[in-house]
mmCIF file of C-alpha atoms in Angstrom:
data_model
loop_
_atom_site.group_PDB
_atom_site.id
_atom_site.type_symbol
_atom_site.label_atom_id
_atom_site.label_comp_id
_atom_site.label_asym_id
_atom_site.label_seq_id
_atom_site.Cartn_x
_atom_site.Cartn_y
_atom_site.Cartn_z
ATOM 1 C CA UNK S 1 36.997 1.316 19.612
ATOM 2 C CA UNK S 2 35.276 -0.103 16.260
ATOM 3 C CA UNK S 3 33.622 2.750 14.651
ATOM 4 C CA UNK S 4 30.855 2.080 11.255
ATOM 5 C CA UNK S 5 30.009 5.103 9.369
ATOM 6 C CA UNK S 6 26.876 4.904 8.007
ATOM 7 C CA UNK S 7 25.325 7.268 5.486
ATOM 8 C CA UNK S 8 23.585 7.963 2.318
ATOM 9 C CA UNK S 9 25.056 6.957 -1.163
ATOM 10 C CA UNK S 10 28.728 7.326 -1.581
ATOM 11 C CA UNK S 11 28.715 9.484 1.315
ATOM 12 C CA UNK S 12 29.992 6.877 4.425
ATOM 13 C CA UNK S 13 32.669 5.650 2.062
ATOM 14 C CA UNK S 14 34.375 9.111 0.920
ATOM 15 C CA UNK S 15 34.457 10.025 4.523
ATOM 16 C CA UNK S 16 36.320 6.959 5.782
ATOM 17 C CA UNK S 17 38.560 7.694 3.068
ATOM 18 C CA UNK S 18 39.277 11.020 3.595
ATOM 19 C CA UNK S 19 39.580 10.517 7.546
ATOM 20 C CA UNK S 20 42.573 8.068 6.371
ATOM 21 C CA UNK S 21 43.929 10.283 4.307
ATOM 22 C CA UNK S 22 44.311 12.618 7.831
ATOM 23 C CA UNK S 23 44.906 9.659 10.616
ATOM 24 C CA UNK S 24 46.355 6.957 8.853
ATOM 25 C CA UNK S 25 45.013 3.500 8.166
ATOM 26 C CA UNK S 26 42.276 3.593 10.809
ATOM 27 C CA UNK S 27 41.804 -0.479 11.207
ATOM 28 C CA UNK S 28 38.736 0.230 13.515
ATOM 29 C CA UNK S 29 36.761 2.394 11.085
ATOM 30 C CA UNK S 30 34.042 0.961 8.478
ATOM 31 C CA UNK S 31 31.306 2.211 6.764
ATOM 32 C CA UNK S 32 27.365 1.219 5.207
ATOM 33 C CA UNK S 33 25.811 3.018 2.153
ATOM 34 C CA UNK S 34 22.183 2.889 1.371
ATOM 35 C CA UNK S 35 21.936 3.616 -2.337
ATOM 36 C CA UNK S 36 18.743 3.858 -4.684
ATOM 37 C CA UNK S 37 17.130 1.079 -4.621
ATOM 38 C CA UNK S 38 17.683 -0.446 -1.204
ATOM 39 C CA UNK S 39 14.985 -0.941 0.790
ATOM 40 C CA UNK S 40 15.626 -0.369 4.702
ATOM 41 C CA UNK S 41 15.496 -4.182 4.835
ATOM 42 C CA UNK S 42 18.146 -4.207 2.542
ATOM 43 C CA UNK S 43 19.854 -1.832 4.896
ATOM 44 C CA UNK S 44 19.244 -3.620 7.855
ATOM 45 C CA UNK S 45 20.353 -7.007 6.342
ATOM 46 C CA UNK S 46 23.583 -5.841 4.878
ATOM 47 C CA UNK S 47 24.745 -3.861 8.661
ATOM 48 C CA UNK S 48 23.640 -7.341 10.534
ATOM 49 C CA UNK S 49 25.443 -9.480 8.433
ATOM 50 C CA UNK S 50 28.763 -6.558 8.372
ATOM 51 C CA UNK S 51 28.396 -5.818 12.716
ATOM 52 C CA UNK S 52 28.642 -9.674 12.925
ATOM 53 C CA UNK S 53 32.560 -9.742 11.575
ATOM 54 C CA UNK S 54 33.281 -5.982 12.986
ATOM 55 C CA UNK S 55 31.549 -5.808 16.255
ATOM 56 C CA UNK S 56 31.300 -1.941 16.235
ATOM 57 C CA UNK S 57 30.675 -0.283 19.601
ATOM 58 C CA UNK S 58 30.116 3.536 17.644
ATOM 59 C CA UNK S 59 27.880 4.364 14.705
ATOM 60 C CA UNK S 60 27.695 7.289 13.326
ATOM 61 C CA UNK S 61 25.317 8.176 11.074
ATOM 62 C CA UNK S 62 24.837 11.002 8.436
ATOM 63 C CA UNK S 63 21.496 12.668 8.919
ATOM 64 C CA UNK S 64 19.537 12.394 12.226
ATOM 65 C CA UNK S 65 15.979 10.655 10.571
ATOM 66 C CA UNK S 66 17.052 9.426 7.669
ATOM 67 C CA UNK S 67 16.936 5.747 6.827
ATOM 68 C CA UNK S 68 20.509 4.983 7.495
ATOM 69 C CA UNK S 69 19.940 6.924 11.416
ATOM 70 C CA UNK S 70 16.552 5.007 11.665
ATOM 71 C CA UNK S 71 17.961 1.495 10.459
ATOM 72 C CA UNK S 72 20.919 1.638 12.636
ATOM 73 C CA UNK S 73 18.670 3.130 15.828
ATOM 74 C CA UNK S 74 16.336 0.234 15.517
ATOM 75 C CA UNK S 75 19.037 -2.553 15.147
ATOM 76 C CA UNK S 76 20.379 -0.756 18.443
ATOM 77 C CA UNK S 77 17.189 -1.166 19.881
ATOM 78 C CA UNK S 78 16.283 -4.465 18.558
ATOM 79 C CA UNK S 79 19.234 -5.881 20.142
ATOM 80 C CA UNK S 80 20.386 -8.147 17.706
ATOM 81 C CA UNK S 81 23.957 -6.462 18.070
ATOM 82 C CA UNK S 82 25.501 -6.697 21.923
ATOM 83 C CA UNK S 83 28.155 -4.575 20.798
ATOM 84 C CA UNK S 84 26.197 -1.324 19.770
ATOM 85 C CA UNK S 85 27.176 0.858 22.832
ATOM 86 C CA UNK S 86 25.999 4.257 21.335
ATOM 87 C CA UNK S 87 24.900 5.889 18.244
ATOM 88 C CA UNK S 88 25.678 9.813 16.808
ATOM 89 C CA UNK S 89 24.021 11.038 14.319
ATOM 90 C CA UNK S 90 25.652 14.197 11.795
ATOM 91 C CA UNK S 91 28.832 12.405 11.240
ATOM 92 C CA UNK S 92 31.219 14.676 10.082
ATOM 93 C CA UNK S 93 35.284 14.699 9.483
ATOM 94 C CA UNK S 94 36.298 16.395 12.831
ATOM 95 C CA UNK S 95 33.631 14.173 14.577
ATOM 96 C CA UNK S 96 35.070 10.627 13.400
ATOM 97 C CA UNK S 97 38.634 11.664 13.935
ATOM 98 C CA UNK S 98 37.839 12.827 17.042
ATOM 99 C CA UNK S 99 36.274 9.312 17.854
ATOM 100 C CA UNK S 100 38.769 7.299 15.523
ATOM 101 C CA UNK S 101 42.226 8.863 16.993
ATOM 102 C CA UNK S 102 40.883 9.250 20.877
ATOM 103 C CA UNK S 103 42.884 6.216 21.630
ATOM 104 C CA UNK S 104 40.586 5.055 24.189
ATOM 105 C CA UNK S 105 37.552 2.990 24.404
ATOM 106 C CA UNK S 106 33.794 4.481 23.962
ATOM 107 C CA UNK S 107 32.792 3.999 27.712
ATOM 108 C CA UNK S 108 36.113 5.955 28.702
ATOM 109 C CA UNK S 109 35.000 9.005 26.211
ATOM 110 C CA UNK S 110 32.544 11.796 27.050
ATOM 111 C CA UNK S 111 31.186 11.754 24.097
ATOM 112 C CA UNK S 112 28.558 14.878 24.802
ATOM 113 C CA UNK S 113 32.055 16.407 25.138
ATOM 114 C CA UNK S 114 33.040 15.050 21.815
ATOM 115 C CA UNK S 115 30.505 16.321 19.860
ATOM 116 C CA UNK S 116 30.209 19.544 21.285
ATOM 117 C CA UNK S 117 33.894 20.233 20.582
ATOM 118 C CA UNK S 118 33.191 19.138 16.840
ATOM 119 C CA UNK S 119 30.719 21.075 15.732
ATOM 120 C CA UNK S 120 30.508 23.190 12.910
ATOM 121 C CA UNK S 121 31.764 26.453 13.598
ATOM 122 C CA UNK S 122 31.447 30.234 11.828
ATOM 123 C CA UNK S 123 35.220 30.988 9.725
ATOM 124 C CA UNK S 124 34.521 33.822 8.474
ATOM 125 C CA UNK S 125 31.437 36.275 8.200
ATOM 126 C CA UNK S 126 31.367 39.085 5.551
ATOM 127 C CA UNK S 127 31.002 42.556 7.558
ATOM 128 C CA UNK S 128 27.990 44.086 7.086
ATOM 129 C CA UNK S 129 27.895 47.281 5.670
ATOM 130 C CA UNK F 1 -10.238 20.974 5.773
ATOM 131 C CA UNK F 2 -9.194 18.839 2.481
ATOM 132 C CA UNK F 3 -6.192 17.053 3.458
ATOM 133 C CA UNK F 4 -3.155 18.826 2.758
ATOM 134 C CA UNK F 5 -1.113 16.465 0.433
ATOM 135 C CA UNK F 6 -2.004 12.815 -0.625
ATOM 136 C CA UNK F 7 1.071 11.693 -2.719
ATOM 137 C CA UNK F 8 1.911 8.601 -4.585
ATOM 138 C CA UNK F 9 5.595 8.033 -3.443
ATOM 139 C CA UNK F 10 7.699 4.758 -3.402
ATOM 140 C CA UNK F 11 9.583 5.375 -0.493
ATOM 141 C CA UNK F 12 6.802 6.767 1.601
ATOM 142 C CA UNK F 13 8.022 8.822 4.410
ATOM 143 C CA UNK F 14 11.862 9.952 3.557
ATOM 144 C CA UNK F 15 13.695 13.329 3.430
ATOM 145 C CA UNK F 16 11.996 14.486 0.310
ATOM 146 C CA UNK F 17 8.812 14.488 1.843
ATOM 147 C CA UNK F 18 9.664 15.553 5.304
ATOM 148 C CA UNK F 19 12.773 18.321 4.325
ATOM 149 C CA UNK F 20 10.389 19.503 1.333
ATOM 150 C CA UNK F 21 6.862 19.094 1.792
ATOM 151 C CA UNK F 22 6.465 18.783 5.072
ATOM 152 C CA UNK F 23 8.396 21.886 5.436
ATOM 153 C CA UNK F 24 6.127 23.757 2.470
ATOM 154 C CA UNK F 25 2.323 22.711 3.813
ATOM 155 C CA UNK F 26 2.955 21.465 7.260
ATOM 156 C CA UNK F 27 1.148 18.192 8.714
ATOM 157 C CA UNK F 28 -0.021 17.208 11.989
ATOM 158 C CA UNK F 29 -0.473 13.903 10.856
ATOM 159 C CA UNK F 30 0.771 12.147 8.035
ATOM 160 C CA UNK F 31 -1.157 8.426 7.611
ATOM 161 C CA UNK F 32 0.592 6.259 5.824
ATOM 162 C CA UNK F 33 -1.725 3.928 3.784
ATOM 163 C CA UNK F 34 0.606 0.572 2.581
ATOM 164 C CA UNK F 35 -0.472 -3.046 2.695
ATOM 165 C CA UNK F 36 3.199 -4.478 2.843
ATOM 166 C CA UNK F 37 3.986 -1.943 5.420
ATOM 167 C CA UNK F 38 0.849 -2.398 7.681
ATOM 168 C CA UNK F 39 2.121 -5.801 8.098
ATOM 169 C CA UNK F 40 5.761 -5.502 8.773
ATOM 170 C CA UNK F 41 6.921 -4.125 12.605
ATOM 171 C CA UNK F 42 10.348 -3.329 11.233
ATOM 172 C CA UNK F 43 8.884 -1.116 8.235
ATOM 173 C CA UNK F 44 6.251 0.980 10.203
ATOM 174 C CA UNK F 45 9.215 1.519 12.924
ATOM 175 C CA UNK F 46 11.370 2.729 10.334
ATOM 176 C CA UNK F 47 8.660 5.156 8.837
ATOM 177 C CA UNK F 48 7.228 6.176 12.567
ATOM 178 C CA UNK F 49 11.473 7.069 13.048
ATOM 179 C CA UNK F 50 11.545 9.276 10.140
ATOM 180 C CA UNK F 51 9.011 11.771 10.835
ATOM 181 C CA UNK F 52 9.968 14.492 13.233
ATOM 182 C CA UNK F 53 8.279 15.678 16.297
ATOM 183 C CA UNK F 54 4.840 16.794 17.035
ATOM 184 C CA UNK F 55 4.120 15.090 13.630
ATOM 185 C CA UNK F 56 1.897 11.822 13.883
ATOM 186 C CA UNK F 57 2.156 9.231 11.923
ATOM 187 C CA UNK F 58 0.023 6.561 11.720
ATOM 188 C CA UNK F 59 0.000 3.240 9.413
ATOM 189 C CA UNK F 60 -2.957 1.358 7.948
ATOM 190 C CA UNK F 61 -3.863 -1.150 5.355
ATOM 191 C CA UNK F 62 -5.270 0.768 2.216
ATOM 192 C CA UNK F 63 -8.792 -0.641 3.323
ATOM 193 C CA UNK F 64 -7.999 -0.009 6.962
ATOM 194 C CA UNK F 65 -6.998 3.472 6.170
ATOM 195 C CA UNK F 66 -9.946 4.637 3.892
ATOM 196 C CA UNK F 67 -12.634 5.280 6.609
ATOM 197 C CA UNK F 68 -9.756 7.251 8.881
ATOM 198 C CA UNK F 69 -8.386 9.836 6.012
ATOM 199 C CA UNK F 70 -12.395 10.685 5.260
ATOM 200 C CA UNK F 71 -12.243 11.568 8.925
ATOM 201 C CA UNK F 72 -9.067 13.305 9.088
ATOM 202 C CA UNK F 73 -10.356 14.801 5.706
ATOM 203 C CA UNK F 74 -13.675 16.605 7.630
ATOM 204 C CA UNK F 75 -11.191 17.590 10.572
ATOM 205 C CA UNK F 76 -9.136 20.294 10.845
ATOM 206 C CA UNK F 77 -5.956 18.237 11.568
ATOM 207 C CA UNK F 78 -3.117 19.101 8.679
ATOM 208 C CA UNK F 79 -3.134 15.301 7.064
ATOM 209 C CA UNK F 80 -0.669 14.053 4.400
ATOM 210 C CA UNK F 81 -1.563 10.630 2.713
ATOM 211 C CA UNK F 82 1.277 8.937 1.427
ATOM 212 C CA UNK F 83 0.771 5.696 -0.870
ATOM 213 C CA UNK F 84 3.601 3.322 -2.913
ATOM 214 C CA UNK F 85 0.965 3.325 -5.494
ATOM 215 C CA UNK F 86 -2.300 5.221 -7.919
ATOM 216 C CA UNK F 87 -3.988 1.634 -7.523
ATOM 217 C CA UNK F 88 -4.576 1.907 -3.784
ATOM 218 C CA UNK F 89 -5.906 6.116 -3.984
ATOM 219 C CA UNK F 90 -8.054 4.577 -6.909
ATOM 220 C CA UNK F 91 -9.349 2.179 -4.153
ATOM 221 C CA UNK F 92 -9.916 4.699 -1.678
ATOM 222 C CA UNK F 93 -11.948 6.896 -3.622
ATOM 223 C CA UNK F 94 -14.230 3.862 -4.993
ATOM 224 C CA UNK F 95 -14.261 3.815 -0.864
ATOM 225 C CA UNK F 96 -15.378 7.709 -0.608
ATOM 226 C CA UNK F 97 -12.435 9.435 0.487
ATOM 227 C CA UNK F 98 -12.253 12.925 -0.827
ATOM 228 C CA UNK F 99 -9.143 12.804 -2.453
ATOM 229 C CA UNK F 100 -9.553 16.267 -5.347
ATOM 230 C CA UNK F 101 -5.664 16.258 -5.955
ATOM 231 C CA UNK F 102 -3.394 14.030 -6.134
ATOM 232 C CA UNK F 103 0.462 13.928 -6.466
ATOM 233 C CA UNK F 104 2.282 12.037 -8.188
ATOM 234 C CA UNK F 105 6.422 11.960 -6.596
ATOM 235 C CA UNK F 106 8.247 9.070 -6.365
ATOM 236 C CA UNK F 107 7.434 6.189 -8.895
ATOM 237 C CA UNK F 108 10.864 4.232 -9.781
ATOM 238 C CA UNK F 109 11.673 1.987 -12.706
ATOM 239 C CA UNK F 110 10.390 -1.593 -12.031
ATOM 240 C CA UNK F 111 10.215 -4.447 -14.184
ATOM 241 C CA UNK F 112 7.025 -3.804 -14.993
ATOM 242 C CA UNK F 113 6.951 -0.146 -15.097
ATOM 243 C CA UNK F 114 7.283 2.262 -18.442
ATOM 244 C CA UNK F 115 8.525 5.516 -18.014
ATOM 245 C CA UNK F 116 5.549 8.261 -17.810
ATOM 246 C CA UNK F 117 7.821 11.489 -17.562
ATOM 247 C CA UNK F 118 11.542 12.134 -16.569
ATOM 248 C CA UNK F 119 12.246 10.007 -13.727
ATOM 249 C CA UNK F 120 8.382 8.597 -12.730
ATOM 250 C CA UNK F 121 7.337 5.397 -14.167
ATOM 251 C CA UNK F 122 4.194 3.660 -14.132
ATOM 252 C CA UNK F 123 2.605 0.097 -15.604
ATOM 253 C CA UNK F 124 -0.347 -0.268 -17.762
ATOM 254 C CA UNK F 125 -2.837 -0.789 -14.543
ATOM 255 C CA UNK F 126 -0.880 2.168 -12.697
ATOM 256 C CA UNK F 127 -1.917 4.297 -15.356
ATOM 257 C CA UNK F 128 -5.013 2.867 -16.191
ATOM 258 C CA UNK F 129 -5.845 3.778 -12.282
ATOM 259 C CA UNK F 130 -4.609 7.251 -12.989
ATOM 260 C CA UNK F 131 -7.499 7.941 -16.312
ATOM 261 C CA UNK F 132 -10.135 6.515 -13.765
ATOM 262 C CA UNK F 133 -9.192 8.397 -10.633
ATOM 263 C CA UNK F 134 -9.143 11.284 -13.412
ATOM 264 C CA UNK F 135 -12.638 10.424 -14.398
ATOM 265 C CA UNK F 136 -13.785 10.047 -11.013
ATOM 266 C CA UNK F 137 -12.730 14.039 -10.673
ATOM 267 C CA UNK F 138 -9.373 13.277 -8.991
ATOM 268 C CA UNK F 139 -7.038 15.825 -11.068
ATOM 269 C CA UNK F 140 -3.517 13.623 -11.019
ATOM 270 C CA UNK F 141 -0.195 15.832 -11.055
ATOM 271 C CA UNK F 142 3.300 15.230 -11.339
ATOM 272 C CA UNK F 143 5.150 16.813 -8.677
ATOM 273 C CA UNK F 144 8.389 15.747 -7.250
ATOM 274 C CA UNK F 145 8.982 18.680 -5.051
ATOM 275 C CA UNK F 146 7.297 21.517 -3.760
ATOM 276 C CA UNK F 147 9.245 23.988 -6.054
ATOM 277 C CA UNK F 148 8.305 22.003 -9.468
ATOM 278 C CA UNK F 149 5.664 23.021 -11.664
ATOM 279 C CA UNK F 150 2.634 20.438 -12.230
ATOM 280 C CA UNK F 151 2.938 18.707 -14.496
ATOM 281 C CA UNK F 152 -1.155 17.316 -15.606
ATOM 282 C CA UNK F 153 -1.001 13.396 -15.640
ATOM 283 C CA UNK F 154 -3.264 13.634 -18.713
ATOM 284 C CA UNK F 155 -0.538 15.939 -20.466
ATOM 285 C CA UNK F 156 1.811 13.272 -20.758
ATOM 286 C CA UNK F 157 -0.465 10.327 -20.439
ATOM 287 C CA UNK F 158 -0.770 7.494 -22.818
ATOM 288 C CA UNK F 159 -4.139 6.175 -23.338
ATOM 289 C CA UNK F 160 -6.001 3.978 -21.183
ATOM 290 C CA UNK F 161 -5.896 0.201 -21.678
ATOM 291 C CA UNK F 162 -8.285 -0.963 -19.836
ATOM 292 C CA UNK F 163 -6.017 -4.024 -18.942
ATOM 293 C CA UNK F 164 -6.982 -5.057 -15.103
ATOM 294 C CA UNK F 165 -10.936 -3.614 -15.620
ATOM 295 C CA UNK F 166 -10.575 -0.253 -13.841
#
């Protein structure tokens, strides 16, 4: 499974990162900033040009409605990409490893199962008094 | 009903506007009044994308979109006006659109841009727009988010130039 991670600023980067830090070299994992400045053209242009070497059949995205969710939704839509088999918005660290490490490919993955077992979840909660 | 917010903002619809201001006012509709936009399917999908649900947005020329905010202006729909730019709310109100406030949040560096204050910049027919919207009784304020003070365009202004006639 070829995953892109794509996110605001420095954001899709550090989280790659830190996922290898935790799984290893993850071949099938890359990631798209937008940064200040870029347009969603600019956006658009630079994931077209990177899904044409890496084929990725998983996006996940930062923020659900922000210009990195919306780019990559309408490139989906649009498409341009065959590969694009599904995208998730509210990346987070348990989420991608969860994808990266399953071992399997995206059609063979419940993914409504995958994200439900992700989620954020309470640690600790102060007692009232 | 005056419309709710009619902002001068770069990026037009984006999380600022929908995680702050949306959130502080509330819209039904939020009109989006961009030339470059208007024209370009890919744009106005992204923007229509961005805003949540039960929020409207629709996309105009700035000519296009004059006669539709002065009816959204007299209705009692919640309507946010979002521009890339003073020169096109100067046009609207040589148009008529009621337009008593206007904020100014997102206005990057450009070549041809100066900064105004902090991290909004404007060029000389930018703010030349500004001092006539101001002296057509639009009162211009710097706002980048809800919880931010005004700040009064003509506090930090420099003076008019007169440079494109307006």
């Amino acid at each position: 499974m070829k995953i892109l991670v794509a996110g605001h600023g420095a954001l899709p980067e550090a989280l790659v990162s830190s996922a290898r830090m935790i799984g290893g070299e993850l071949p099938g994992v890359a990631s798209i900033g937008l940064f200040p400045g870029d347009t969603p053209q600019d956006l658009r242009d630079r994931m077209l040009q990177l899904l044409a070497d890496f084929p990725a059949d998983l996006i996940l995205t930062d923020l659900a409605g922000g210009t990195p969710d919306n780019v990559a939704s309408l490139v989906a839509k649009g498409g341009q990409v065959a590969s694009i088999r599904l995208i998730v918005a509210g990346a987070s660290l348990p989420l991608l490893l969860e994808f990266a490490l399953s071992g399997t490919g995206i059609e063979e993955l419940d993914s409504d199962d995958v994200i439900s077992e992700t989620g954020a979840i309470v640690r600790f909660r102060a007692p009232v008094d | 009903m005056t419309l709710s917010l009619v902002r001068v903002d770069d990026r037009l619809i984006h999380g600022q506007v929908i995680a702050v201001w949306l959130r502080a006012l509330g819209a039904d509709v939020i009109v989006v009044a961009d030339d470059e936009t208007a024209e370009d399917e890919f744009l106005k999908d992204v923007l229509i994308l961005a805003a949540p649900s039960g929020v409207e947005v629709e996309v105009y020329t700035v000519d296009e979109a004059a006669p539709r905010i002065t009816e959204l202006a007299a209705s009692s729909q919640r309507t946010f006006v979002l521009v890339r730019s003073p020169i096109s709310v100067l046009r609207m109100v040589e148009q008529g659109v009621p337009i008593p406030l206007l904020n100014i949040g997102g206005m990057g560096a450009a070549s041809n841009r100066s900064k105004l204050y902090r991290n909004i910049s404007a060029s000389t027919s930018e703010i030349d727009a500004m001092h006539a919207l101001e002296r057509l009784g639009t009162k211009v304020e710097i706002r980048i988010v809800a919880d931010d003070s005004a700040v009064s365009f003509s506090s930090v202004a420099p003076p008019a130039t007169n440079s494109n006639g307006v």
